[in-house]
Coordinates of C-alpha atoms in Angstrom, one line a residue:
X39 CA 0.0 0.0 0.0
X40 CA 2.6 2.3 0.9
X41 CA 4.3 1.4 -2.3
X42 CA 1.0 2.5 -4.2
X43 CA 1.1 5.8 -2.5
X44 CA 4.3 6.9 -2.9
X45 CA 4.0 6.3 -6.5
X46 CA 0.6 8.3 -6.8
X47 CA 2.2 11.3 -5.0
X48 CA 4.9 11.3 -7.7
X49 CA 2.5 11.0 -10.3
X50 CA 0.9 14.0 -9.1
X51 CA 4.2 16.0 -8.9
X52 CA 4.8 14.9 -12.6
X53 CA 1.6 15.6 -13.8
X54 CA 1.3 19.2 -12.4
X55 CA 5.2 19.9 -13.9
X56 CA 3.9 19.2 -17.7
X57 CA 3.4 21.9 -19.4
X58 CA 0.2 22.7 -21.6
X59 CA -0.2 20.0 -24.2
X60 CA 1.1 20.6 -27.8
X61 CA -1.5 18.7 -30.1
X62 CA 0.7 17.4 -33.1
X63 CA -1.5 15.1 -34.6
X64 CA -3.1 18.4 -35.3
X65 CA 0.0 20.0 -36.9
X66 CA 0.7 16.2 -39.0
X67 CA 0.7 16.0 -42.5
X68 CA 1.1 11.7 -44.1
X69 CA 2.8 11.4 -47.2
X70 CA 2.7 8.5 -49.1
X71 CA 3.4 6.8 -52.7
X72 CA 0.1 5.5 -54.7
X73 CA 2.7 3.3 -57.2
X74 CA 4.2 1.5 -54.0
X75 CA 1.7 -1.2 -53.0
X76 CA 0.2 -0.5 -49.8
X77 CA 1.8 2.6 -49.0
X78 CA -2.0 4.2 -49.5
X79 CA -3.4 1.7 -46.9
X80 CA -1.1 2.3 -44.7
X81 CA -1.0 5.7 -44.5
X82 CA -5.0 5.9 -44.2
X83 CA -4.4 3.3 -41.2
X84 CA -2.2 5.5 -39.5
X85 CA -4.2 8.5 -40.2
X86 CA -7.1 6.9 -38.3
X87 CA -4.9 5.8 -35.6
X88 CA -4.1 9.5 -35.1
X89 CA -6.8 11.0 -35.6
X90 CA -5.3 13.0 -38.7
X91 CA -7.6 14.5 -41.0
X92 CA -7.9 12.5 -44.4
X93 CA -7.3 15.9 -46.1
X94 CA -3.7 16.1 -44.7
X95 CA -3.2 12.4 -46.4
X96 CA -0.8 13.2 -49.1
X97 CA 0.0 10.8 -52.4
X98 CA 2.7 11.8 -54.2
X99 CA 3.9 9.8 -57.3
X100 CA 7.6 8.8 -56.8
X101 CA 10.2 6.0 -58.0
X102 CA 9.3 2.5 -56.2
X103 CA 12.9 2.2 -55.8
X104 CA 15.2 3.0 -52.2
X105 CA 16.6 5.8 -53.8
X106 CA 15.7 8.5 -56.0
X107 CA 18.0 11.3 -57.8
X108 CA 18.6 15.0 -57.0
X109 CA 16.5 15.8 -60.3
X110 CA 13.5 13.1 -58.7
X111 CA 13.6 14.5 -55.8
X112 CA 13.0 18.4 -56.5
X113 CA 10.4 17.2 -59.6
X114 CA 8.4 14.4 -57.3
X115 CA 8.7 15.3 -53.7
X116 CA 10.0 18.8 -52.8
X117 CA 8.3 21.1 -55.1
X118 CA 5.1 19.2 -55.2
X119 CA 5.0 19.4 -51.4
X120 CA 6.0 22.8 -51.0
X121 CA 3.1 23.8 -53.6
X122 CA 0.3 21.7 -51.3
X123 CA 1.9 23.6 -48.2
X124 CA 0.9 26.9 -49.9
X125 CA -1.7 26.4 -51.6
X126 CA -4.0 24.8 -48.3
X127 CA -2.7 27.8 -46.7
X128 CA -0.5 25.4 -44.3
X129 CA 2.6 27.9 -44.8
X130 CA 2.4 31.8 -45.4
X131 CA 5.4 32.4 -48.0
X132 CA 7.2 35.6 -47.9
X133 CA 9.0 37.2 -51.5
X134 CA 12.2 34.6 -51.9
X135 CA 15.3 35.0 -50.6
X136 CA 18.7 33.6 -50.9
X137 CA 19.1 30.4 -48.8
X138 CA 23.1 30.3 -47.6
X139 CA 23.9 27.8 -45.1
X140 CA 23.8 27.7 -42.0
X141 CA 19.8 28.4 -42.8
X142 CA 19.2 31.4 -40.0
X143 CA 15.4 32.5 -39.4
X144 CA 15.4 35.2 -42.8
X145 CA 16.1 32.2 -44.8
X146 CA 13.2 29.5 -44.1
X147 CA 9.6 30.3 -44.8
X148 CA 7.1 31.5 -41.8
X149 CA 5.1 29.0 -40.7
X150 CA 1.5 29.8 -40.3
X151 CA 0.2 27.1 -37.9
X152 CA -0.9 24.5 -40.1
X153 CA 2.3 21.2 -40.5
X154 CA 5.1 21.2 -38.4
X155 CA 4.9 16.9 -38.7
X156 CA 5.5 15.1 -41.8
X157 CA 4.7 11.3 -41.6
X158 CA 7.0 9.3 -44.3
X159 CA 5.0 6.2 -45.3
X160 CA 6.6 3.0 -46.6
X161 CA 7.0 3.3 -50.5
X162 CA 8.6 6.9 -49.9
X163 CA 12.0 6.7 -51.4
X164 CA 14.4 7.4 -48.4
X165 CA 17.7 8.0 -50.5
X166 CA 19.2 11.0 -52.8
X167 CA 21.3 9.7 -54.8
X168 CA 25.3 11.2 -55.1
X169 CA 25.6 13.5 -58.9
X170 CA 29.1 14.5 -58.1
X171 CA 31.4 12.3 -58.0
X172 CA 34.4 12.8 -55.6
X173 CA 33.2 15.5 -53.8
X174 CA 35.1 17.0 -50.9
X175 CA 34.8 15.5 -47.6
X176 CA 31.3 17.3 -46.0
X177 CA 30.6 18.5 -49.6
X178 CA 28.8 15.4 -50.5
X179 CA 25.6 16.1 -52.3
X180 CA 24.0 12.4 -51.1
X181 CA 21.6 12.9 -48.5
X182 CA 18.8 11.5 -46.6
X183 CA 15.3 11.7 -48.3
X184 CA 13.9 12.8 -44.8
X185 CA 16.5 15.5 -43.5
X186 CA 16.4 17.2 -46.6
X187 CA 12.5 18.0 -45.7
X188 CA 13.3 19.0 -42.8
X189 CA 14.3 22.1 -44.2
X190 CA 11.8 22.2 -46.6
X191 CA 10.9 25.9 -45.8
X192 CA 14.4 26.7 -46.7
X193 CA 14.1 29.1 -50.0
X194 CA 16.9 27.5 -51.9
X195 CA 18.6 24.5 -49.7
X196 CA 21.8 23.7 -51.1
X197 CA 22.9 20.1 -52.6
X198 CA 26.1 19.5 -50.5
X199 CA 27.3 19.5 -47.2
X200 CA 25.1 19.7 -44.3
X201 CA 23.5 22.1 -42.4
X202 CA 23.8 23.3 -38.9
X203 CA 20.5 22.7 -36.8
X204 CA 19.3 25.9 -35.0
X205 CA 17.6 23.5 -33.2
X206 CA 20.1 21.0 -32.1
X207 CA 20.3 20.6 -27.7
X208 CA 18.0 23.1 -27.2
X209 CA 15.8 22.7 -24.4
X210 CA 12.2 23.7 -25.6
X211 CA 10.1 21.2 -27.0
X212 CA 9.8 21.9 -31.1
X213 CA 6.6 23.8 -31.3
X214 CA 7.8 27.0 -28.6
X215 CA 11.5 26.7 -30.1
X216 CA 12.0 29.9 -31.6
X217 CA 15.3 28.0 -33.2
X218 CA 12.8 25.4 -35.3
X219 CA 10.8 28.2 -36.5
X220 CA 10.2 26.8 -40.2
X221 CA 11.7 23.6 -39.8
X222 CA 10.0 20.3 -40.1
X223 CA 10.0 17.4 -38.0
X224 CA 10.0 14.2 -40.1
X225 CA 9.5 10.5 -39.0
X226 CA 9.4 7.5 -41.5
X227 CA 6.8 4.3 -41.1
X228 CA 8.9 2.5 -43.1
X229 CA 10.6 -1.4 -42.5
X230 CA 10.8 -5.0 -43.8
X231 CA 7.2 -5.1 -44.9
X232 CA 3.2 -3.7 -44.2
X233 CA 2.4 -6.1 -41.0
X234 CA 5.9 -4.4 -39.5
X235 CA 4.9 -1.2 -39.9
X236 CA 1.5 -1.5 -38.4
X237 CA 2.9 -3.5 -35.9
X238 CA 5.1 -0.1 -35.2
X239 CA 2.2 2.1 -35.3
X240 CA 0.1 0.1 -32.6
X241 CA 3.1 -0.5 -30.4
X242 CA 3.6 3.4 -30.0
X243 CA -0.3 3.6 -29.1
X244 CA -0.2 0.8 -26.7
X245 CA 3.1 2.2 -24.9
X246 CA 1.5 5.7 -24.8
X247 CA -1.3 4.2 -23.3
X248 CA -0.1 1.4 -20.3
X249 CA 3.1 2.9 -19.9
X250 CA 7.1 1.9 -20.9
X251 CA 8.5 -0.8 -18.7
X252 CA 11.8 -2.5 -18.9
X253 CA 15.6 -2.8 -19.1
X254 CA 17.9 -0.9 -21.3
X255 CA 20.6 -2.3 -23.1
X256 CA 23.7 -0.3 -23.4
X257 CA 26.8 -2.2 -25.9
X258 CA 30.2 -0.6 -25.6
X259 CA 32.5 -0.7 -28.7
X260 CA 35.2 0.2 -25.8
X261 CA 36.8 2.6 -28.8
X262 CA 39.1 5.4 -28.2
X263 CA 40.5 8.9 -29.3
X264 CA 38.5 10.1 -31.8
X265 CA 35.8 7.5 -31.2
X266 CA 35.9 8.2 -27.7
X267 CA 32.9 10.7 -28.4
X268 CA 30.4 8.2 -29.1
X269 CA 31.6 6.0 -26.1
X270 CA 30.6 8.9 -23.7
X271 CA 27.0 9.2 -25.7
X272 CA 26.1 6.0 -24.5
X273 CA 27.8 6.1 -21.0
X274 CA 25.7 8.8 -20.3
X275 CA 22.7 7.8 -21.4
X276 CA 22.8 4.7 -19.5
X277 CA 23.2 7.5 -16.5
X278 CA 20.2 9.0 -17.5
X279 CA 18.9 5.6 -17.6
X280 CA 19.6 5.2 -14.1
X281 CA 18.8 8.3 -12.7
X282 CA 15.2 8.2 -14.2
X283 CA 14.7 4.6 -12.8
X284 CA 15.5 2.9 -15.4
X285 CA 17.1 -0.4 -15.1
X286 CA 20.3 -0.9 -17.4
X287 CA 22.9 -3.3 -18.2
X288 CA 26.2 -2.2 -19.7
X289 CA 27.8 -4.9 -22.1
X290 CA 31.4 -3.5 -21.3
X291 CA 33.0 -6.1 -23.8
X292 CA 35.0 -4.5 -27.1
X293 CA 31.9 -6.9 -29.1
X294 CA 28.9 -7.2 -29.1
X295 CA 26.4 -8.6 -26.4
X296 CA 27.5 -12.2 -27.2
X297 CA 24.9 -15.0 -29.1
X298 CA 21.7 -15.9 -26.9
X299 CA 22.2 -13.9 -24.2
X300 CA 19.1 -13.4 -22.2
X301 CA 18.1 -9.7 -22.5
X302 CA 14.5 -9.9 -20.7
X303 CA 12.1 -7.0 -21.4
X304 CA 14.4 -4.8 -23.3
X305 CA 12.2 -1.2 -24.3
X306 CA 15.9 0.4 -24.9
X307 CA 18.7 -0.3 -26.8
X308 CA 21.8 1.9 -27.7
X309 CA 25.2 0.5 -29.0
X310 CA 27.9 0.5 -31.9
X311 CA 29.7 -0.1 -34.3
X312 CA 29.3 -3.2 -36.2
X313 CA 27.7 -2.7 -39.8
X314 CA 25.5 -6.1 -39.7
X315 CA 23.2 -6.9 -37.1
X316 CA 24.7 -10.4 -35.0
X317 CA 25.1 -11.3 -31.4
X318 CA 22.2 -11.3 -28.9
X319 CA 19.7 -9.3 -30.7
X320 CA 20.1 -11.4 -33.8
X321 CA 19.3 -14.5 -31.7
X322 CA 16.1 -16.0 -33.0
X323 CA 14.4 -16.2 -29.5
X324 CA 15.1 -12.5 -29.1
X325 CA 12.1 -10.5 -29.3
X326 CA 12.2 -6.5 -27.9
X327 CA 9.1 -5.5 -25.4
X328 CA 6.2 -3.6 -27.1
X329 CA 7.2 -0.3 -27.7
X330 CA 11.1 -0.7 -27.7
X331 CA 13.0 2.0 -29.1
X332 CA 16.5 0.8 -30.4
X333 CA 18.9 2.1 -32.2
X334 CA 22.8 0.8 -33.1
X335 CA 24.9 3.4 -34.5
X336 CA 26.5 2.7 -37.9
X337 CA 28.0 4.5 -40.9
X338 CA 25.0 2.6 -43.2
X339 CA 22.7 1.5 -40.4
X340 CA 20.1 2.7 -42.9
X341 CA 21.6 1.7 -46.1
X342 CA 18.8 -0.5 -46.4
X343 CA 15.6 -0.3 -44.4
X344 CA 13.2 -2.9 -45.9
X345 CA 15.0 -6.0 -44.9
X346 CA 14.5 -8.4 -41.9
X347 CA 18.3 -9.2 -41.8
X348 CA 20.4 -6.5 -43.3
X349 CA 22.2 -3.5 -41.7
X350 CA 20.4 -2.4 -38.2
X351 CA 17.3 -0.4 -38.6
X352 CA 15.2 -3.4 -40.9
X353 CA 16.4 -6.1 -37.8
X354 CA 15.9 -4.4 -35.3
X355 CA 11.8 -3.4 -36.1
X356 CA 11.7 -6.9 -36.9
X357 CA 12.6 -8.0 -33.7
X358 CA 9.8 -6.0 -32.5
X359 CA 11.3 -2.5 -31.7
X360 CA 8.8 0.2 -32.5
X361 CA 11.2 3.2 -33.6
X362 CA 14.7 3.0 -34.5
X363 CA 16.9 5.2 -36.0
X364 CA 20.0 5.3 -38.9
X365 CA 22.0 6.6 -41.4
X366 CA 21.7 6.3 -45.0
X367 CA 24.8 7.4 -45.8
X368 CA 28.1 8.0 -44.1
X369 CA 26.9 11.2 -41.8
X370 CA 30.5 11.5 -39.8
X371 CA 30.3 10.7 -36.4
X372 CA 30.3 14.1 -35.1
X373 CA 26.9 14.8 -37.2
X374 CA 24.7 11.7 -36.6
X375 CA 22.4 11.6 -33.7
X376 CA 24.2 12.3 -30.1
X377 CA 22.2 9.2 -27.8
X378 CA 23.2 11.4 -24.9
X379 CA 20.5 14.5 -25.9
X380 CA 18.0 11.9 -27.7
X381 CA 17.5 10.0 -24.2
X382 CA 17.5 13.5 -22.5
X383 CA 15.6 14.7 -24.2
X384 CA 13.1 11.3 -24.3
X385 CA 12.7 11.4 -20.6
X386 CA 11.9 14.9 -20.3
X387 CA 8.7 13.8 -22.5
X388 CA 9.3 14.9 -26.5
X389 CA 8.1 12.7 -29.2
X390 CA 10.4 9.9 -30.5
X391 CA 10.6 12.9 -34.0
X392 CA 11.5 15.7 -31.6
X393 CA 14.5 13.8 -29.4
X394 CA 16.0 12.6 -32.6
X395 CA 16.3 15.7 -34.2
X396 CA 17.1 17.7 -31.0
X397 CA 19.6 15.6 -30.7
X398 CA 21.0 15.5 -34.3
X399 CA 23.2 18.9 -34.9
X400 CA 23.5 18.8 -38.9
X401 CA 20.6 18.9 -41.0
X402 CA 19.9 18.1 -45.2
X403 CA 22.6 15.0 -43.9
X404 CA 22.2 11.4 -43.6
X405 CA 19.8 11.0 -40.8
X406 CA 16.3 9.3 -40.7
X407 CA 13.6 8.3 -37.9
X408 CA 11.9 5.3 -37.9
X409 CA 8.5 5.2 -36.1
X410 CA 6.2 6.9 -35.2
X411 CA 7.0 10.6 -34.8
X412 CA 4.2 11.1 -32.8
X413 CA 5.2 8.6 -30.5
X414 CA 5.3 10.0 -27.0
X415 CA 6.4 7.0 -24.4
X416 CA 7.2 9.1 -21.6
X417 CA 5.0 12.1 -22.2
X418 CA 2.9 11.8 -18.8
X419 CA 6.4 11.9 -17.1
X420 CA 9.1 9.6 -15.5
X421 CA 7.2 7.6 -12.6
X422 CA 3.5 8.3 -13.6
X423 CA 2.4 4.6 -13.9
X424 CA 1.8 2.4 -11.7
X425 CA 2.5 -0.7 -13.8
X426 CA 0.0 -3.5 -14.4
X427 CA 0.7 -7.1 -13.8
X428 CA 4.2 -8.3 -15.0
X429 CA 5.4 -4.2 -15.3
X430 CA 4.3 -3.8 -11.6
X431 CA 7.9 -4.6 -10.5
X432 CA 9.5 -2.0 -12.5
X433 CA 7.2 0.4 -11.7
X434 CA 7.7 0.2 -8.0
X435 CA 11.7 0.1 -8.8
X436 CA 11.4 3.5 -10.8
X437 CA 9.2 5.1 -7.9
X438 CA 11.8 3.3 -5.2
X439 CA 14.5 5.2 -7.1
X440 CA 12.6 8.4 -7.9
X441 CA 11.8 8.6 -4.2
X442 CA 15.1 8.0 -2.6
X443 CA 16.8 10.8 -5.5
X444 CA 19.7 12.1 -3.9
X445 CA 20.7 9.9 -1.1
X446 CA 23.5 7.6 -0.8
X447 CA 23.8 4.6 -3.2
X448 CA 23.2 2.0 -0.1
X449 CA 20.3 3.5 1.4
X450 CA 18.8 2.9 -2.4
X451 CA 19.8 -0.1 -2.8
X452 CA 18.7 -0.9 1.1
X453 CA 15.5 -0.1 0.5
X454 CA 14.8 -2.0 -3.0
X455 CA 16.5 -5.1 -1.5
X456 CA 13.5 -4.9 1.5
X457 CA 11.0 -4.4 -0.9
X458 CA 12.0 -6.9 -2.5
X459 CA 11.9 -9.4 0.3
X460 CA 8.1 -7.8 1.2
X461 CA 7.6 -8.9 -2.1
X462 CA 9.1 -12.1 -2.5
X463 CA 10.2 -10.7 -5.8
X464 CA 13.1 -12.3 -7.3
X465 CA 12.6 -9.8 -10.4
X466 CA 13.6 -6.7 -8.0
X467 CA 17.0 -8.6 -6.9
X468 CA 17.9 -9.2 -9.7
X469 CA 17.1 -5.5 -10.9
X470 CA 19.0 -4.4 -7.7
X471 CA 22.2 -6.7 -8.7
X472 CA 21.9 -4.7 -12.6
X473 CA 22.1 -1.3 -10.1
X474 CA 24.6 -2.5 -8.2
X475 CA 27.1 -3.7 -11.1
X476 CA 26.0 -0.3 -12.7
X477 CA 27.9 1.1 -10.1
X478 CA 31.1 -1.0 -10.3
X479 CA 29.3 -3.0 -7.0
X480 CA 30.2 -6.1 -8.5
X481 CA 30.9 -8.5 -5.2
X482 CA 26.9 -6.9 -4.5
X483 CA 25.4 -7.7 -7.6
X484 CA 27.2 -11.5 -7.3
X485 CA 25.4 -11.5 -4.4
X486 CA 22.0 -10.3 -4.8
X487 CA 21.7 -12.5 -8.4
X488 CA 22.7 -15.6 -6.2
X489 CA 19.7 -15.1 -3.6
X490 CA 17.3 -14.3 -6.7
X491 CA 18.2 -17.7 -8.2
X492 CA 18.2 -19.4 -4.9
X493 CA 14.5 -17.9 -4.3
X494 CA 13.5 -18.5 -7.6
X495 CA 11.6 -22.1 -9.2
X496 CA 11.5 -20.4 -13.0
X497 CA 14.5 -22.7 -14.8
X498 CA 15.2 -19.6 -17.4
X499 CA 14.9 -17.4 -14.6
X500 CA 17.5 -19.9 -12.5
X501 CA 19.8 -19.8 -15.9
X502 CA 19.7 -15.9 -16.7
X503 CA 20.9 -15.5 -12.9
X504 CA 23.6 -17.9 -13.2
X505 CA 25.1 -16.2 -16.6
X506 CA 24.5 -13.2 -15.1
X507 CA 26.6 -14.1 -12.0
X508 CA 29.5 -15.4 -13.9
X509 CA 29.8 -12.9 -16.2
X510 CA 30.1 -10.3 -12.8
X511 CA 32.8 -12.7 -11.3
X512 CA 34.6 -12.0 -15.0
X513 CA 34.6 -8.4 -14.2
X514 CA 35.6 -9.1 -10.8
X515 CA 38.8 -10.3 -11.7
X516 CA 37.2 -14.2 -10.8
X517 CA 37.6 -16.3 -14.4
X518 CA 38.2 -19.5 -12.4
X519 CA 35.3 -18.8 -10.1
X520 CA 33.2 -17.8 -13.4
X521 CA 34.5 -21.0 -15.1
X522 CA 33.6 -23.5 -12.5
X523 CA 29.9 -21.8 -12.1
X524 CA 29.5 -21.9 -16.1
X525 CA 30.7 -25.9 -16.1
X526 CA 28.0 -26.7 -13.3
X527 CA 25.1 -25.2 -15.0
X528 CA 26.8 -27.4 -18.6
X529 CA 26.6 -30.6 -16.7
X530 CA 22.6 -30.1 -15.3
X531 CA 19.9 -31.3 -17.3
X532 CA 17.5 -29.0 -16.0
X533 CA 18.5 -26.7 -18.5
X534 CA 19.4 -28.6 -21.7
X535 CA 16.2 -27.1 -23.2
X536 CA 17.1 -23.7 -22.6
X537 CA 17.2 -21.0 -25.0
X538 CA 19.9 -19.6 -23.1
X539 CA 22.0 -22.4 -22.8
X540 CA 24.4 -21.7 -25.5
X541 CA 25.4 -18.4 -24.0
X542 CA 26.7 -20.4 -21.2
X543 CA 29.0 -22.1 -23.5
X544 CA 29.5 -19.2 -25.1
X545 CA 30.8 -16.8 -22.3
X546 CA 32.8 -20.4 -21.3
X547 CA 34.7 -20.4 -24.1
X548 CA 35.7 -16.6 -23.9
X549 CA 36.9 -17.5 -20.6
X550 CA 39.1 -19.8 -22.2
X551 CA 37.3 -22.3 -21.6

């Protein structure tokens, strides 16, 4: 009971910090391509999903194709949706002027009230082809179907090079940013086929509606000097992660989380920098939670999109993520999204459209959004929910957490570990032993992951605890008391059926056997 109440009191706080509600469905405009089959239907099932009028459903003839040219592009997309824009009044349109990068407010068109969303539907080419051949490094005229109309209001864009985001890191959510006057924000529905893509659309709904609950997932590359940069993205996201309540774990390995390793209830992922999906998430047992968001950074994460087992972005919807994110092209690392302001930005409540480009600093690049961009999974605020059935445990960690902000890591940890025991809940150990080894706590986490499997009768529940376990004695300097664990749980039968089981032998033989 006293659980409950805490939790409604922070609710309450959270609640009365939002501020007024900024209706984008409203402000949406879907685009689709009538020669791709099903792109129509799928934009008219979205439309209805949000509630946006069929008047701002847009078909616009384009090549069936990934990519278009720079010619295609201009003929079939830009200056075909520029005209609608003015012509239903969407955008007032001031004499032109002359466009020089980077685009300051003079240079993009004033936006009435009307679209500041475009939806991409699948069928929407998402590449622009390169005309120049061996351009000059950042003078590349390839770019990203969708960042280029994110500048859409921008009189005359230029074809190469990128272009600094007004936008980028700034605090206020799009529509009050003075810096995004005139810009667009632009998400793709877009993946390895139709049933994908409404899969995406529904997840977004659902998560809005019962709430986010889970574990992130952060992969290290462990990279270095001019790499470091994206190291430190993730680091601090998966203190954000924490902060917020948020259980994490950090692979901490040079490669990636290693084949069948359990990842239970993961609705984040963040990692780097292999160009073809493998490891855990490739497993075939690995499925993300409803509503996942999950992206794995890559030069050509987004090379291809519609694909179940190419590049990043196509994998990782299919395995049930509902927005991901990529790169069509090489976008530098410097210039493709920054995790750290996306998952600042996410927890302080924007949409999945409005962290991504918050958090992406050059703009007519590389970049794209898959998803929804309406989707809002923490819009009501971190610690709102109570959590229904299997989420209830999670919930009550993130209020635990929440409520004890600011004191010392053991008082924390103290009181998740009683209410845990009040509980009998094995699942808040072992989310207790991820907190603990989160904070370098490892002879804790060995600990706490040994009571949840002793208190535990669930076999996969018994194995994750034990892989788990082992892979903390690793850490701890402990391979022979890893090794020994690892050979036990070879030699019983209670878990030759286990889905897991190969990760055993897996982390086994990278202990050298």
């Amino acid at each position: 009971m006293k659980a409950a109440v805490f939790l409604l009191l922070l609710m309450a706080a959270h609640v009365a910090a939002q501020s007024p509600e900024w209706d984008a469905a409203a402000e949406t405009a879907v685009v689709f391509n009538p020669d791709f089959p099903g792109s129509a239907d799928l934009a008219a099932y979205y439309a209805e999903k949000r509630g946006i009028p069929k008047e701002r459903i847009i078909g616009l003839s384009c090549p069936k194709t990934d990519s278009m040219s720079r010619a295609e592009f201009e003929e079939k997309l830009r200056q075909p949706l520029l005209k609608i824009f003015q012509d239903k009044g969407w955008w007032n349109v001031p004499p032109p002027l002359t466009g020089t990068p980077p685009p300051e407010k003079d240079d993009l068109l004033e936006v009435k009230t009307g679209v500041r969303v475009l939806a991409l539907m699948r069928g929407v080419p998402f590449q622009i082809r390169r005309a120049v051949e061996n351009p000059k490094q950042s003078q590349e005229d390839e770019a990203s179907v969708d960042s280029e109309l994110t500048v859409l209001g921008l009189n005359k864009p230029p074809t190469s090079g990128g272009l600094r985001n007004p936008w980028f890191d700034q605090p206020a959510r799009f529509h009050r940013a003075k810096q995004a006057a005139g810009l667009l924000l632009v998400g793709r529905l877009d993946g390895p086929d139709d049933a994908v893509v409404r899969r995406m659309i529904d997840d977004a709904l659902d998560a809005e509606q019962n709430g986010l609950f889970g574990r992130a997932v952060i992969d290290l590359a462990q990279k270095s000097e001019a790499y470091k940069q994206g190291e430190d993205w993730l680091l601090q996201s998966a203190a954000a992660f924490e902060k917020a309540g948020i259980p994490v774990f950090i692979d901490r390995e040079p490669s990636l989380v290693g084949d069948f390793w359990p990842l239970p209830d993961t609705i984040l992922y963040f990692g780097w920098y292999t160009g073809q999906i493998s490891g855990a998430l490739s497993s075939p047992t690995f499925k993300f939670k409803r509503g996942a968001i999950a992206c794995h950074l890559h030069s050509f994460s987004a090379g291809v999109i519609r694909t179940h087992d190419q590049a990043w972005v196509g994998p990782l919807l299919s395995k049930g993520a509902a927005a991901s994110f990529g790169n069509v092209f090489e976008p530098f690392l410097s210039l493709t999204m920054h995790f750290d302001v996306f998952n600042k930005r996410l927890l302080e409540g924007f949409t999945v459209s409005e962290a991504a480009w918050n958090a992406t600093p050059a703009l007519s690049w590389m970049n794209v959004v898959l998803g929804d961009p309406l989707y809002r999974p923490f819009g009501r605020g971190i610690g709102t929910k109570l959590g229904q059935g299997a989420d209830r445990d999670y919930a009550l960690y993130q209020g635990m957490v929440l409520r004890h902000a600011g004191e010392t890591e053991a008082h924390v940890k103290a009181a998740l570990t009683e209410l845990a025991e009040k509980r009998e809940s094995t699942k808040l150990l072992e989310l207790t032993a991820l907190l603990s080894a989160l904070q370098f706590k490892l002879p804790e986490a060995i600990d706490l992951l040994e009571h949840a499997a002793f208190a535990t009768r669930e076999v996969a529940d018994i194995l994750r605890m034990q892989l788990y376990r082992a892979e903390m004695m690793r850490r701890a300097g402990k391979p022979d008391a890893a090794r020994q664990l690892l050979r036990e749980v070879l030699k019983d039968d209670a878990y030759k059926n286990q889905p897991a089981l190969p990760a055993v032998e897996f982390l086994l033989k990278a202990l050298g056997g």
